[in-house]
Tab-separated table of C-alpha atoms in Angstrom:
chain	number	residue	atom	x	y	z
A	1	UNK	CA	47.997	72.952	-12.963
A	2	UNK	CA	44.615	75.112	-12.692
A	3	UNK	CA	44.779	78.223	-14.748
A	4	UNK	CA	41.184	79.135	-15.665
A	5	UNK	CA	40.187	80.275	-12.206
A	6	UNK	CA	37.690	83.250	-11.749
A	7	UNK	CA	39.483	87.004	-11.359
A	8	UNK	CA	40.024	87.947	-7.736
A	9	UNK	CA	36.666	89.595	-6.934
A	10	UNK	CA	37.320	92.611	-4.000
A	11	UNK	CA	34.808	91.918	-0.998
A	12	UNK	CA	32.172	94.353	-0.417
A	13	UNK	CA	33.149	96.474	2.748
A	14	UNK	CA	29.944	95.607	4.920
A	15	UNK	CA	31.123	91.763	4.283
A	16	UNK	CA	34.773	92.471	5.389
A	17	UNK	CA	33.460	94.039	8.667
A	18	UNK	CA	31.033	91.275	9.500
A	19	UNK	CA	34.111	88.567	9.097
A	20	UNK	CA	36.151	90.400	11.237
A	21	UNK	CA	33.501	90.784	13.966
A	22	UNK	CA	32.398	87.453	14.051
A	23	UNK	CA	36.227	86.211	13.824
A	24	UNK	CA	36.716	88.881	16.885
A	25	UNK	CA	33.661	87.791	18.726
A	26	UNK	CA	35.035	83.777	18.684
A	27	UNK	CA	38.494	84.666	19.507
A	28	UNK	CA	37.127	87.603	22.672
A	29	UNK	CA	35.164	84.343	23.487
A	30	UNK	CA	38.129	81.794	23.731
A	31	UNK	CA	39.971	84.290	25.379
A	32	UNK	CA	38.106	85.361	28.217
A	33	UNK	CA	39.300	84.570	31.439
A	34	UNK	CA	37.242	82.827	34.064
A	35	UNK	CA	38.522	85.582	36.866
A	36	UNK	CA	39.576	89.488	36.475
A	37	UNK	CA	43.037	89.915	36.827
A	38	UNK	CA	44.689	93.065	37.978
A	39	UNK	CA	44.012	95.887	35.805
A	40	UNK	CA	45.506	95.499	32.093
A	41	UNK	CA	47.549	99.209	31.038
A	42	UNK	CA	48.712	98.106	27.492
A	43	UNK	CA	47.021	96.129	24.525
A	44	UNK	CA	48.368	95.902	21.107
A	45	UNK	CA	46.859	94.815	17.913
A	46	UNK	CA	47.177	91.246	16.514
A	47	UNK	CA	47.011	91.339	12.689
A	48	UNK	CA	46.232	88.646	10.320
A	49	UNK	CA	45.849	88.486	6.796
A	50	UNK	CA	44.116	85.338	5.419
A	51	UNK	CA	44.046	84.502	1.456
A	52	UNK	CA	40.781	86.010	0.444
A	53	UNK	CA	41.921	89.472	1.850
A	54	UNK	CA	40.504	89.724	4.793
A	55	UNK	CA	42.302	91.237	7.888
A	56	UNK	CA	41.266	91.146	11.697
A	57	UNK	CA	42.575	92.145	15.006
A	58	UNK	CA	42.730	90.559	18.196
A	59	UNK	CA	43.783	92.242	21.120
A	60	UNK	CA	46.810	90.707	22.862
A	61	UNK	CA	47.624	90.650	26.670
A	62	UNK	CA	50.879	92.206	28.224
A	63	UNK	CA	52.852	90.499	31.645
A	64	UNK	CA	50.362	88.325	33.082
A	65	UNK	CA	47.000	89.445	31.839
A	66	UNK	CA	44.729	87.562	30.243
A	67	UNK	CA	41.889	88.483	27.442
A	68	UNK	CA	41.056	91.470	25.732
A	69	UNK	CA	40.468	94.823	27.621
A	70	UNK	CA	37.150	94.372	29.867
A	71	UNK	CA	34.287	96.385	29.194
A	72	UNK	CA	33.873	99.412	30.884
A	73	UNK	CA	31.755	99.401	34.199
A	74	UNK	CA	28.730	101.604	34.575
A	75	UNK	CA	29.802	105.179	35.149
A	76	UNK	CA	26.652	105.744	37.174
A	77	UNK	CA	24.365	104.068	40.277
A	78	UNK	CA	21.480	102.522	39.227
A	79	UNK	CA	19.322	105.265	41.415
A	80	UNK	CA	21.472	107.801	39.416
A	81	UNK	CA	20.160	106.654	36.507
A	82	UNK	CA	16.593	106.620	37.551
A	83	UNK	CA	16.308	110.192	38.561
A	84	UNK	CA	17.877	111.273	35.553
A	85	UNK	CA	14.671	109.450	33.546
A	86	UNK	CA	12.566	111.169	36.110
A	87	UNK	CA	13.954	114.838	35.823
A	88	UNK	CA	13.733	114.054	31.953
A	89	UNK	CA	9.965	113.304	32.372
A	90	UNK	CA	8.789	115.313	34.699
A	91	UNK	CA	8.212	118.500	32.236
A	92	UNK	CA	5.952	116.502	30.556
A	93	UNK	CA	4.325	114.549	33.562
A	94	UNK	CA	4.649	116.666	36.298
A	95	UNK	CA	2.202	114.122	38.417
A	96	UNK	CA	4.908	110.997	37.591
A	97	UNK	CA	5.825	109.320	40.598
A	98	UNK	CA	9.303	108.836	42.478
A	99	UNK	CA	10.985	106.260	40.069
A	100	UNK	CA	11.753	104.297	43.847
A	101	UNK	CA	8.161	103.271	43.203
A	102	UNK	CA	8.512	102.071	39.397
A	103	UNK	CA	8.160	98.358	38.731
A	104	UNK	CA	11.282	97.859	36.861
A	105	UNK	CA	11.630	93.976	35.091
A	106	UNK	CA	15.512	94.926	33.992
A	107	UNK	CA	18.270	97.279	33.084
A	108	UNK	CA	20.390	96.116	30.426
A	109	UNK	CA	24.059	97.998	30.398
A	110	UNK	CA	25.929	98.158	26.730
A	111	UNK	CA	28.872	100.011	26.812
A	112	UNK	CA	27.984	103.416	27.705
A	113	UNK	CA	24.304	102.938	27.258
A	114	UNK	CA	22.001	101.844	29.691
A	115	UNK	CA	18.274	101.145	28.675
A	116	UNK	CA	15.795	100.421	31.853
A	117	UNK	CA	12.375	99.054	31.344
A	118	UNK	CA	9.525	100.165	33.546
A	119	UNK	CA	5.776	99.343	34.205
A	120	UNK	CA	4.441	102.340	35.711
A	121	UNK	CA	0.636	101.146	36.171
A	122	UNK	CA	-0.012	98.801	33.281
A	123	UNK	CA	1.964	101.180	31.046
A	124	UNK	CA	5.414	99.905	29.540
A	125	UNK	CA	8.292	102.628	29.392
A	126	UNK	CA	11.790	102.437	28.466
A	127	UNK	CA	14.560	105.116	29.560
A	128	UNK	CA	18.180	105.119	27.713
A	129	UNK	CA	20.947	106.970	29.483
A	130	UNK	CA	24.365	107.889	28.260
A	131	UNK	CA	27.222	109.831	29.290
A	132	UNK	CA	25.433	112.905	28.166
A	133	UNK	CA	21.924	112.022	27.096
A	134	UNK	CA	18.630	110.733	28.125
A	135	UNK	CA	16.005	109.300	25.970
A	136	UNK	CA	12.699	108.163	26.802
A	137	UNK	CA	9.786	106.370	24.950
A	138	UNK	CA	6.328	108.465	24.892
A	139	UNK	CA	3.891	106.619	27.046
A	140	UNK	CA	1.176	108.239	25.074
A	141	UNK	CA	2.030	107.453	21.499
A	142	UNK	CA	0.618	104.418	19.968
A	143	UNK	CA	3.300	101.566	19.525
A	144	UNK	CA	4.834	100.271	15.847
A	145	UNK	CA	3.655	96.953	15.190
A	146	UNK	CA	6.274	94.267	14.148
A	147	UNK	CA	4.402	92.616	11.053
A	148	UNK	CA	3.154	89.290	11.394
A	149	UNK	CA	3.250	89.115	15.171
A	150	UNK	CA	1.604	90.563	18.205
A	151	UNK	CA	5.144	92.432	19.326
A	152	UNK	CA	5.242	96.260	19.439
A	153	UNK	CA	8.112	98.965	19.184
A	154	UNK	CA	7.484	101.810	21.668
A	155	UNK	CA	11.138	103.107	20.801
A	156	UNK	CA	14.719	103.374	18.707
A	157	UNK	CA	17.263	105.680	19.846
A	158	UNK	CA	20.254	107.108	17.928
A	159	UNK	CA	22.825	104.809	19.206
A	160	UNK	CA	21.055	101.707	18.026
A	161	UNK	CA	18.799	100.408	20.994
A	162	UNK	CA	15.114	98.884	19.958
A	163	UNK	CA	12.767	98.486	22.816
A	164	UNK	CA	9.358	97.062	22.940
A	165	UNK	CA	7.149	94.421	23.671
A	166	UNK	CA	7.980	90.855	22.600
A	167	UNK	CA	5.886	88.351	21.077
A	168	UNK	CA	4.327	86.248	24.294
A	169	UNK	CA	5.883	83.000	22.119
A	170	UNK	CA	9.431	84.559	21.886
A	171	UNK	CA	12.214	83.488	23.951
A	172	UNK	CA	14.650	85.778	22.674
A	173	UNK	CA	14.774	88.676	20.365
A	174	UNK	CA	16.673	89.473	17.315
A	175	UNK	CA	17.130	92.248	14.703
A	176	UNK	CA	18.338	91.888	10.801
A	177	UNK	CA	18.954	94.741	8.634
A	178	UNK	CA	18.442	94.140	5.351
A	179	UNK	CA	21.282	94.752	2.933
A	180	UNK	CA	23.129	96.564	5.838
A	181	UNK	CA	25.753	94.843	8.648
A	182	UNK	CA	25.017	95.462	11.978
A	183	UNK	CA	28.176	96.277	14.122
A	184	UNK	CA	27.242	96.182	17.482
A	185	UNK	CA	30.570	96.676	19.972
A	186	UNK	CA	30.783	93.057	20.758
A	187	UNK	CA	28.668	90.823	20.418
A	188	UNK	CA	24.663	91.746	20.275
A	189	UNK	CA	22.899	92.781	23.653
A	190	UNK	CA	19.310	91.819	24.215
A	191	UNK	CA	17.381	90.971	27.130
A	192	UNK	CA	13.644	89.813	27.705
A	193	UNK	CA	11.604	90.167	30.682
A	194	UNK	CA	9.668	86.630	31.048
A	195	UNK	CA	7.088	88.705	33.365
A	196	UNK	CA	6.069	91.973	31.452
A	197	UNK	CA	7.444	90.359	27.676
A	198	UNK	CA	9.663	94.174	27.495
A	199	UNK	CA	12.507	93.780	25.883
A	200	UNK	CA	15.725	95.466	24.751
A	201	UNK	CA	17.931	94.968	22.007
A	202	UNK	CA	21.415	96.791	21.024
A	203	UNK	CA	21.698	96.704	17.374
A	204	UNK	CA	24.567	99.511	16.572
A	205	UNK	CA	22.304	100.707	13.725
A	206	UNK	CA	20.476	103.925	13.988
A	207	UNK	CA	16.792	104.918	13.522
A	208	UNK	CA	17.351	105.548	9.721
A	209	UNK	CA	18.680	102.087	9.140
A	210	UNK	CA	15.474	99.569	8.445
A	211	UNK	CA	15.275	97.042	10.719
A	212	UNK	CA	13.547	93.644	10.777
A	213	UNK	CA	12.781	92.037	14.561
A	214	UNK	CA	11.970	88.261	14.817
A	215	UNK	CA	12.788	85.689	17.902
A	216	UNK	CA	16.028	84.242	18.482
A	217	UNK	CA	17.277	81.362	17.099
A	218	UNK	CA	14.948	81.895	14.046
A	219	UNK	CA	14.852	83.143	10.378
A	220	UNK	CA	13.284	86.516	10.379
A	221	UNK	CA	11.236	87.835	7.402
A	222	UNK	CA	13.450	90.587	6.168
A	223	UNK	CA	10.567	92.191	5.095
A	224	UNK	CA	9.074	92.546	8.401
A	225	UNK	CA	10.229	96.147	8.666
A	226	UNK	CA	9.641	97.976	11.869
A	227	UNK	CA	8.951	101.549	12.792
A	228	UNK	CA	8.828	103.371	16.082
A	229	UNK	CA	6.978	106.224	17.344
A	230	UNK	CA	8.908	109.549	18.339
A	231	UNK	CA	10.587	109.337	21.516
A	232	UNK	CA	9.179	111.458	24.222
A	233	UNK	CA	12.323	113.791	24.794
A	234	UNK	CA	16.066	113.102	24.379
A	235	UNK	CA	17.823	115.425	26.505
A	236	UNK	CA	21.136	116.146	26.974
A	237	UNK	CA	20.998	116.675	30.456
A	238	UNK	CA	25.120	116.522	30.704
A	239	UNK	CA	26.363	118.647	28.062
A	240	UNK	CA	29.895	117.749	26.947
A	241	UNK	CA	30.344	119.193	22.915
A	242	UNK	CA	34.069	118.741	21.583
A	243	UNK	CA	36.040	120.942	18.728
A	244	UNK	CA	34.521	120.099	15.258
A	245	UNK	CA	36.247	123.049	13.635
A	246	UNK	CA	39.417	121.808	12.534
A	247	UNK	CA	39.943	119.478	9.412
A	248	UNK	CA	40.266	116.285	12.022
A	249	UNK	CA	36.974	117.862	13.953
A	250	UNK	CA	34.963	117.948	11.161
A	251	UNK	CA	36.350	114.707	9.581
A	252	UNK	CA	35.061	112.813	13.075
A	253	UNK	CA	31.615	114.314	12.817
A	254	UNK	CA	31.109	113.661	9.170
A	255	UNK	CA	32.427	110.277	9.832
A	256	UNK	CA	30.659	109.275	12.803
A	257	UNK	CA	27.859	110.436	11.613
A	258	UNK	CA	27.856	108.758	8.424
A	259	UNK	CA	28.819	105.021	9.765
A	260	UNK	CA	26.250	102.366	9.920
A	261	UNK	CA	27.549	101.781	13.314
A	262	UNK	CA	26.144	104.125	15.915
A	263	UNK	CA	28.243	105.972	18.543
A	264	UNK	CA	26.805	106.990	21.718
A	265	UNK	CA	27.789	110.558	22.605
A	266	UNK	CA	29.512	110.963	19.490
A	267	UNK	CA	29.059	114.869	19.638
A	268	UNK	CA	31.375	114.350	23.051
A	269	UNK	CA	34.250	112.688	21.380
A	270	UNK	CA	37.138	114.666	21.090
A	271	UNK	CA	39.245	114.412	17.825
A	272	UNK	CA	42.834	113.077	18.199
A	273	UNK	CA	45.395	111.904	15.713
A	274	UNK	CA	44.578	112.269	12.566
A	275	UNK	CA	46.108	110.451	9.462
A	276	UNK	CA	45.222	110.957	5.353
A	277	UNK	CA	46.608	109.296	2.418
A	278	UNK	CA	45.066	110.152	-0.918
A	279	UNK	CA	41.428	109.765	-0.484
A	280	UNK	CA	41.841	107.348	2.459
A	281	UNK	CA	40.938	109.234	6.310
A	282	UNK	CA	41.438	107.619	9.400
A	283	UNK	CA	40.981	109.469	12.692
A	284	UNK	CA	41.452	108.002	16.242
A	285	UNK	CA	38.916	109.723	18.731
A	286	UNK	CA	38.277	110.199	22.690
A	287	UNK	CA	35.923	110.514	25.403
A	288	UNK	CA	37.122	110.305	28.874
A	289	UNK	CA	38.431	106.547	29.045
A	290	UNK	CA	37.494	105.639	25.638
A	291	UNK	CA	39.044	105.699	22.480
A	292	UNK	CA	37.664	104.457	19.163
A	293	UNK	CA	38.507	105.103	14.969
A	294	UNK	CA	36.726	105.932	12.266
A	295	UNK	CA	38.013	105.856	9.205
A	296	UNK	CA	36.615	106.719	5.106
A	297	UNK	CA	37.378	105.421	2.031
A	298	UNK	CA	36.236	104.678	-1.016
A	299	UNK	CA	33.284	101.707	-1.560
A	300	UNK	CA	34.557	99.491	-3.997
A	301	UNK	CA	30.676	98.486	-4.708
A	302	UNK	CA	29.386	102.194	-5.251
A	303	UNK	CA	31.572	103.834	-7.652
A	304	UNK	CA	31.792	107.475	-6.447
A	305	UNK	CA	30.626	106.801	-2.634
A	306	UNK	CA	32.679	106.634	0.452
A	307	UNK	CA	32.027	104.267	2.958
A	308	UNK	CA	32.382	104.981	6.520
A	309	UNK	CA	33.294	102.642	9.374
A	310	UNK	CA	33.676	103.088	13.255
A	311	UNK	CA	35.841	99.857	13.807
A	312	UNK	CA	33.783	97.657	16.251
A	313	UNK	CA	36.967	96.058	17.653
A	314	UNK	CA	38.691	99.363	18.365
A	315	UNK	CA	36.274	100.454	21.023
A	316	UNK	CA	39.002	100.362	24.021
A	317	UNK	CA	39.008	101.752	27.571
A	318	UNK	CA	42.109	103.258	29.518
A	319	UNK	CA	42.390	102.143	32.977
A	320	UNK	CA	42.776	105.104	35.255
A	321	UNK	CA	45.776	105.776	37.065
A	322	UNK	CA	49.607	107.280	36.503
A	323	UNK	CA	51.017	105.571	33.618
A	324	UNK	CA	47.930	103.623	32.373
A	325	UNK	CA	46.713	103.592	28.303
A	326	UNK	CA	45.926	101.323	26.076
A	327	UNK	CA	47.377	100.545	22.361
A	328	UNK	CA	43.923	99.581	20.210
A	329	UNK	CA	43.573	97.671	17.767
A	330	UNK	CA	42.731	99.657	14.523
A	331	UNK	CA	42.312	98.583	10.605
A	332	UNK	CA	43.144	101.278	8.409
A	333	UNK	CA	41.666	102.540	4.901
A	334	UNK	CA	42.384	99.906	2.108
A	335	UNK	CA	44.359	100.638	-0.726
A	336	UNK	CA	43.302	100.531	-4.451
A	337	UNK	CA	41.187	97.704	-5.023
A	338	UNK	CA	43.306	94.561	-5.572
A	339	UNK	CA	46.116	95.894	-3.792
A	340	UNK	CA	46.681	94.518	0.166
A	341	UNK	CA	45.113	96.472	2.588
A	342	UNK	CA	47.243	99.077	4.393
A	343	UNK	CA	47.072	99.160	8.623
A	344	UNK	CA	47.260	101.734	11.423
A	345	UNK	CA	48.830	101.065	14.680
A	346	UNK	CA	47.029	103.485	16.856
A	347	UNK	CA	45.259	103.704	20.396
A	348	UNK	CA	44.999	105.842	23.516
A	349	UNK	CA	48.029	106.969	25.661
A	350	UNK	CA	47.934	109.432	28.992
A	351	UNK	CA	46.603	113.031	28.671
A	352	UNK	CA	50.763	114.047	29.299
A	353	UNK	CA	52.164	112.210	26.417
A	354	UNK	CA	53.215	113.936	23.213
A	355	UNK	CA	55.335	111.444	21.661
A	356	UNK	CA	54.941	107.978	20.381
A	357	UNK	CA	57.813	106.261	19.103
A	358	UNK	CA	57.183	102.895	17.431
A	359	UNK	CA	60.322	100.694	16.250
A	360	UNK	CA	59.183	97.751	13.979
A	361	UNK	CA	61.109	94.690	13.900
A	362	UNK	CA	64.429	95.452	12.349
A	363	UNK	CA	63.813	98.925	11.507
A	364	UNK	CA	64.443	102.218	12.816
A	365	UNK	CA	62.473	103.998	15.762
A	366	UNK	CA	59.682	106.301	13.770
A	367	UNK	CA	57.451	108.981	15.379
A	368	UNK	CA	53.111	108.406	15.251
A	369	UNK	CA	51.294	111.637	14.916
A	370	UNK	CA	49.709	112.101	18.812
A	371	UNK	CA	47.181	114.194	19.602
A	372	UNK	CA	44.660	114.787	22.724
A	373	UNK	CA	45.989	111.614	24.461
A	374	UNK	CA	45.452	109.412	20.793
A	375	UNK	CA	48.325	108.011	18.346
A	376	UNK	CA	48.431	106.688	14.962
A	377	UNK	CA	51.309	105.246	12.578
A	378	UNK	CA	50.854	103.902	9.277
A	379	UNK	CA	52.214	100.600	8.470
A	380	UNK	CA	54.107	100.815	5.092
A	381	UNK	CA	54.288	97.452	2.674
A	382	UNK	CA	58.003	96.972	4.453
A	383	UNK	CA	56.642	97.302	8.061
A	384	UNK	CA	53.568	94.577	7.077
A	385	UNK	CA	56.022	91.886	6.268
A	386	UNK	CA	58.269	92.458	9.105
A	387	UNK	CA	56.030	92.419	12.022
A	388	UNK	CA	55.165	88.863	11.514
A	389	UNK	CA	58.179	87.114	13.195
A	390	UNK	CA	59.256	89.883	15.321
A	391	UNK	CA	58.569	92.110	18.149
A	392	UNK	CA	57.255	95.871	17.941
A	393	UNK	CA	58.916	98.386	20.635
A	394	UNK	CA	56.660	101.502	21.501
A	395	UNK	CA	57.494	103.805	23.456
A	396	UNK	CA	55.802	106.940	25.025
A	397	UNK	CA	57.227	110.296	26.412
A	398	UNK	CA	55.949	113.233	28.184
A	399	UNK	CA	56.741	116.804	27.229
A	400	UNK	CA	60.256	116.724	29.373
A	401	UNK	CA	61.141	113.566	27.424
A	402	UNK	CA	60.924	110.844	30.255
A	403	UNK	CA	59.350	107.720	29.285
A	404	UNK	CA	55.896	106.998	29.991
A	405	UNK	CA	55.078	104.291	28.341
A	406	UNK	CA	57.685	101.272	27.045
A	407	UNK	CA	56.486	97.983	25.830
A	408	UNK	CA	57.935	95.349	23.196
A	409	UNK	CA	55.046	93.834	21.755
A	410	UNK	CA	53.948	91.130	19.237
A	411	UNK	CA	51.420	92.199	16.742
A	412	UNK	CA	51.009	88.799	15.074
């Protein structure tokens, strides 16, 4: 018998999230269907607790659907996005020509953000569009060099885009944030043009997070930190502000602003179901067909500090249509150090849903908190043990008491 093992150590939250992200990415790759099937309208959480105390979640399909919910399709046509870029530039460069005449090496879509790389004459230009905002690099600003390389950075945006000219020897691009876990929504997205050497990489880290850049697949010097010139303009051309005066609204604003994981159009997300337990908080938020969660809890590695996290696996797409919706996998704030994690079952439902009932195996129905097309409910310790072997029943009702969603879900 071994009785001199070192005491159990709590994993730092950024390490826990990195493990979740890697496991989630591997599971998604393994379960991705070869062909897209008909729309998934309901996805539940599968939660696994391993010996280290790390918890991760994967999507579990319903019916004949396979794999996790597919990413959102771009909301706008390519020409519409170019027109938004052009209109944002014209006040600064009235002489700039119609974008139909621009040389465009690539356009990269990542979630609701799209970056267009253009060459106007011999001048590289980058334009990022989201649902509400256009951000454009400044053609007259000197680019920021990447130390020790021939690469240059022209633009960093609030939601984590880094764009510029790569070292001609590079065949790919990767970003490293020393001391910070980058948590892009899904595997990191990047593109590098072999002709213009323009690159774009979505990191999930805002401009305040120090970044080092290097070639894909090689060791990146963490001291080779990059900066970026100020953008020419950050224009909100499609305003969509949401309420931020209620307790839920104020917490959502605080949480999204403080999380290392940045979210495009964060000011437009509507605060939904809100849970508070001791000094732990979790909120579900919604923007159109998108649902995400953001949580706050004491940082075990920094006494007195708060750790904010947008769960990278919780951003889900709601499929349109009557009765369409999604139940997103969510991880809740942790308990006191050394205790098991407390989980939350949460997600998005059709806007007309006013009540969501959850029945764990062998248990009684429990009502979730419902607000603005979202819901959330705590797992108790008893729930965590009972859901391993059985199925969880979920019913969603409208104001007249009609059942809008009914499903029996295997959460493990």
